[in-house]
CSV table of C-alpha atoms and ligand atoms in Angstrom, one decimal:
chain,number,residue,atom,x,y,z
A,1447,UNK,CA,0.0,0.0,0.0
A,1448,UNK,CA,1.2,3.4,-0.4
A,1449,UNK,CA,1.3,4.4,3.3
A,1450,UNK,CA,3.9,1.4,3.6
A,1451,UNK,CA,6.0,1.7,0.8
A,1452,UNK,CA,9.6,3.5,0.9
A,1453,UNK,CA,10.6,6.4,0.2
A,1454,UNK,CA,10.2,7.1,-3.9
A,1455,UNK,CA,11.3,9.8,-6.4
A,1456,UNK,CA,9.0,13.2,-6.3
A,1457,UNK,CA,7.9,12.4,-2.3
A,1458,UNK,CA,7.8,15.5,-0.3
A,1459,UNK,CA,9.3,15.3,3.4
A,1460,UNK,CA,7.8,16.1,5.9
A,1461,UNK,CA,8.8,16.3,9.7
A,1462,UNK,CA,8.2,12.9,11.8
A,1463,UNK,CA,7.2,14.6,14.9
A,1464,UNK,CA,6.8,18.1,17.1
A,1465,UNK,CA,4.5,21.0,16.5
A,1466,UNK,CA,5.4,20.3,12.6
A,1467,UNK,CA,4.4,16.7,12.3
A,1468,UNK,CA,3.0,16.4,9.2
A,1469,UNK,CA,3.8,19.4,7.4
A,1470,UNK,CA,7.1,19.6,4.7
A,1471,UNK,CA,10.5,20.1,6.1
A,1472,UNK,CA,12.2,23.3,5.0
A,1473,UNK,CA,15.8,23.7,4.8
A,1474,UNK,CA,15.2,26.7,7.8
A,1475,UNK,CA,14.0,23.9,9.7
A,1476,UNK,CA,17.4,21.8,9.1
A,1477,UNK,CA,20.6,22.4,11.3
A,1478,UNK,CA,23.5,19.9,12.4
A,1479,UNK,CA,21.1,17.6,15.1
A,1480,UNK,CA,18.4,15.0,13.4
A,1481,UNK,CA,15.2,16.1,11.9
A,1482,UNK,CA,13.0,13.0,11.8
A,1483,UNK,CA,10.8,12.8,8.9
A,1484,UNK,CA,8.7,10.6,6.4
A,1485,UNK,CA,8.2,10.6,2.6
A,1486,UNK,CA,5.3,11.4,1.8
A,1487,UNK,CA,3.3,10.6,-1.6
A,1488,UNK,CA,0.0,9.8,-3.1
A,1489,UNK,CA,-2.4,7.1,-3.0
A,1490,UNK,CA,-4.1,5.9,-6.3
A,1491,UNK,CA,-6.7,8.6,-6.1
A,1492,UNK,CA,-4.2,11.4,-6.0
A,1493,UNK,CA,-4.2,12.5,-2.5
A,1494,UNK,CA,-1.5,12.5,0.1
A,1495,UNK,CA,0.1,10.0,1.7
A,1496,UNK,CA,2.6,9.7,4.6
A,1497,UNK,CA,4.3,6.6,4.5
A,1498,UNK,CA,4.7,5.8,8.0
A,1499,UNK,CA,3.5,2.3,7.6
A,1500,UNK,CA,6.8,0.9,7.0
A,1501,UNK,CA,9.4,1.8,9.9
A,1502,UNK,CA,12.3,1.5,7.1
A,1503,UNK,CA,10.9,4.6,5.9
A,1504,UNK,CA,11.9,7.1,8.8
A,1505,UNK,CA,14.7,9.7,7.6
A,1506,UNK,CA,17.1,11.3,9.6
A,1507,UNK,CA,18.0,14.8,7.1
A,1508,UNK,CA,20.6,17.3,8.4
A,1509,UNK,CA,21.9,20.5,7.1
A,1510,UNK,CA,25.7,21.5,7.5
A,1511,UNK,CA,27.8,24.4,7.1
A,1512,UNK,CA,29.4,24.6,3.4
A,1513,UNK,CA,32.4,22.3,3.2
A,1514,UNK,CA,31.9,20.0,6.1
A,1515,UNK,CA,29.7,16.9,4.0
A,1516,UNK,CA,32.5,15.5,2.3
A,1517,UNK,CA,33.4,11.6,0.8
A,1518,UNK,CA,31.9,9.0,1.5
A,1519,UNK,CA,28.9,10.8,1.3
A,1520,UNK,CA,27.0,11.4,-2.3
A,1521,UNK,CA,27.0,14.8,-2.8
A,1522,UNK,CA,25.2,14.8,-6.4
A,1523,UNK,CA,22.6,13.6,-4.0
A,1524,UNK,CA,22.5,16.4,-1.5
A,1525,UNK,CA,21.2,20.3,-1.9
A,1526,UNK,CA,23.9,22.1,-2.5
A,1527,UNK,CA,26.6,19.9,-0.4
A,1528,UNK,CA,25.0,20.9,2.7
A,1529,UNK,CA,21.8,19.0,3.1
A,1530,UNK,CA,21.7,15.3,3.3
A,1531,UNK,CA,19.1,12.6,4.2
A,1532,UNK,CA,19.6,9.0,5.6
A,1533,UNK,CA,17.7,6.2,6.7
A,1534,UNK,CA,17.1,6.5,10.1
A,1535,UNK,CA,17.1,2.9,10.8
A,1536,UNK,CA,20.2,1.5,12.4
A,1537,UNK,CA,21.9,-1.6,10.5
A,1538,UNK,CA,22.8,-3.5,13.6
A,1539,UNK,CA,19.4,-3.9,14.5
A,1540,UNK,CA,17.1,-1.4,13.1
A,1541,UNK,CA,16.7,0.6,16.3
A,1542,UNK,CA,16.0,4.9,15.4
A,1543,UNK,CA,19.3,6.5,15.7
A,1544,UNK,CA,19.3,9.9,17.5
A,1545,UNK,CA,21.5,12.6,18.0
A,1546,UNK,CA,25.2,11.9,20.0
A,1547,UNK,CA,28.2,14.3,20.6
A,1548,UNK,CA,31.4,12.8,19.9
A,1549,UNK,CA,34.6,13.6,23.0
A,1550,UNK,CA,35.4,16.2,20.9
A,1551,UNK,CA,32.0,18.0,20.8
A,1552,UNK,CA,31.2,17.8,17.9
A,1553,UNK,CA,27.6,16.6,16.9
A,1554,UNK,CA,27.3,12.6,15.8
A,1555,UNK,CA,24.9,10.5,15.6
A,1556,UNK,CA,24.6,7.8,17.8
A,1557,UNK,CA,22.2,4.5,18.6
A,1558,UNK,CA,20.6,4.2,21.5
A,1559,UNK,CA,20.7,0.6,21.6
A,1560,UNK,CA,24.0,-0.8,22.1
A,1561,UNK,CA,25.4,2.5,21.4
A,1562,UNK,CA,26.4,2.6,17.3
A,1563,UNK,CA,27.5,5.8,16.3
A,1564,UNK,CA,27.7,7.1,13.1
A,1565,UNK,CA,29.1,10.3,11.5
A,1566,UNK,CA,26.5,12.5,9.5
A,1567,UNK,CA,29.2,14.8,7.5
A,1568,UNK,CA,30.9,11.3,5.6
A,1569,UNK,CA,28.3,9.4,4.5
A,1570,UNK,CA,27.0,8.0,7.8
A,1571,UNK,CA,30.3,5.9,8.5
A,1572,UNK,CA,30.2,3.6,11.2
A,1573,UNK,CA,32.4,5.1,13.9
A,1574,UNK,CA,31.7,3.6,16.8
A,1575,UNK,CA,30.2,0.3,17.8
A,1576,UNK,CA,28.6,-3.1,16.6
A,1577,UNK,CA,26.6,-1.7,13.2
A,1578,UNK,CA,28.2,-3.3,10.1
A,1579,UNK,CA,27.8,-0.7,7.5
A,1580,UNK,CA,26.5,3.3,6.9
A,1581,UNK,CA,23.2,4.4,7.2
A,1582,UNK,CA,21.9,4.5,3.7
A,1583,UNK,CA,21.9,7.8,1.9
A,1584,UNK,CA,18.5,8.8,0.4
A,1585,UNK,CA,18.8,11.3,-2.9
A,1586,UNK,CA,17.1,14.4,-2.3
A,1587,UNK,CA,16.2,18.1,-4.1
A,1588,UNK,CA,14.5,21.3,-3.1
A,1589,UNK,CA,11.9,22.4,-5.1
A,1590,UNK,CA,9.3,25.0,-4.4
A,1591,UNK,CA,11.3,25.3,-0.8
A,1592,UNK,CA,10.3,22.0,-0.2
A,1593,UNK,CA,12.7,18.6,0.9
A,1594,UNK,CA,11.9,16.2,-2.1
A,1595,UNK,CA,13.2,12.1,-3.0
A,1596,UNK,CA,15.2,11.8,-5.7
A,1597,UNK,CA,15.5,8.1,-5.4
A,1598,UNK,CA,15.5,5.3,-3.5
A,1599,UNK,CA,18.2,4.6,-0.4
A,1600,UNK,CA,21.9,4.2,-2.2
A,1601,UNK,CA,22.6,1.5,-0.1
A,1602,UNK,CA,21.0,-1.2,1.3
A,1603,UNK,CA,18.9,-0.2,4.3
A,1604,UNK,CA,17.9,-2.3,7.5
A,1605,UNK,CA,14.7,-4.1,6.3
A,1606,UNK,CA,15.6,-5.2,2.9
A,1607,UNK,CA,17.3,-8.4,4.0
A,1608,UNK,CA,18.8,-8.9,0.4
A,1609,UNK,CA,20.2,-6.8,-2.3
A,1610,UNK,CA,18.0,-7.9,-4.8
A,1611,UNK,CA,15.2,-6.6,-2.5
A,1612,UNK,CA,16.6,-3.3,-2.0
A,1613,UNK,CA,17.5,-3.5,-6.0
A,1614,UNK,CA,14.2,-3.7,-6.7
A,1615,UNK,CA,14.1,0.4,-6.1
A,1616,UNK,CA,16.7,1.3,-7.3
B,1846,FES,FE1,22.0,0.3,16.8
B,1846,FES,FE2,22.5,-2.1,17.8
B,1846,FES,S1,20.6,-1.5,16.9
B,1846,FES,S2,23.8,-0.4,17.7
């Protein structure tokens, strides 16, 4: 059904949760902590859809000051190399990751769970902890001020337990 299928090219994004649940994430909205949000598209009569149904879904978008996102992270797929958007879904064991601050201060993200951590500015690289590979990168654009797919996750996300699953959408 639409409400649980993943993210796909042309959804808007809108926030997860907070006074703006529901309503399109703008890039004034987006700083260096997580910004929870689902895709949202359309059902087969043409009117919107949040697909919260399927907990693979939930996106985890930042935006960083100019030159910090660097390799691995896709920068054809972020605005303007300073807004990206990742699966939120950890791939250890699909908990939510949340916000973390590395010893140096700096902002990370990290898993409450058994404590993954991950860093936001390369490509959601495992740094810390038991998770065995990035959070997946999900293509994104702004168009009429508005956070929209491009795509489908870059790499395989928690959920799709095989590649040809998650090649499927790609
Ligand atoms: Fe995230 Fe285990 S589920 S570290």
């Amino acid at each position: 059904t639409p409400k649980k299928a993943p993210p796909m090219p042309g959804d808007v994004l809108v926030h997860a949760a907070g006074e703006k649940a529901g309503q399109p994430v703008t890039e004034a909205d987006l700083s260096d902590q997580v910004t929870r949000a689902w895709p949202m598209g359309k059902d087969a009569e043409g009117a919107p859809v949040i697909r919260d149904g399927d907990p693979t879904s939930i996106l985890a978008i930042f935006k960083f000051p100019e030159g910090e996102l660097k390799a691995p992270t896709n920068l054809d797929a972020t605005v303007n190399g300073q807004i990206v958007a990742y699966g939120d879904r950890c791939t250890h064991a699909g908990c939510n990751v949340d916000n973390g601050t590395a010893p140096s201060g700096k902002s990370i993200m990290n898993c409450p769970c058994h404590s993954g951590q991950y860093e936001p500015r390369e490509g959601c690289k495992v740094i810390g902890g038991p998770p065995p590979a990035p959070l997946p990168q999900l293509p994104v654009k702004i168009e009429g001020g508005q956070l929209v797919a491009t795509g489908f996750f870059l790499t395989r996300p928690f959920g799709y337990p095989s590649d040809e699953e998650w090649q499927h959408y790609t």
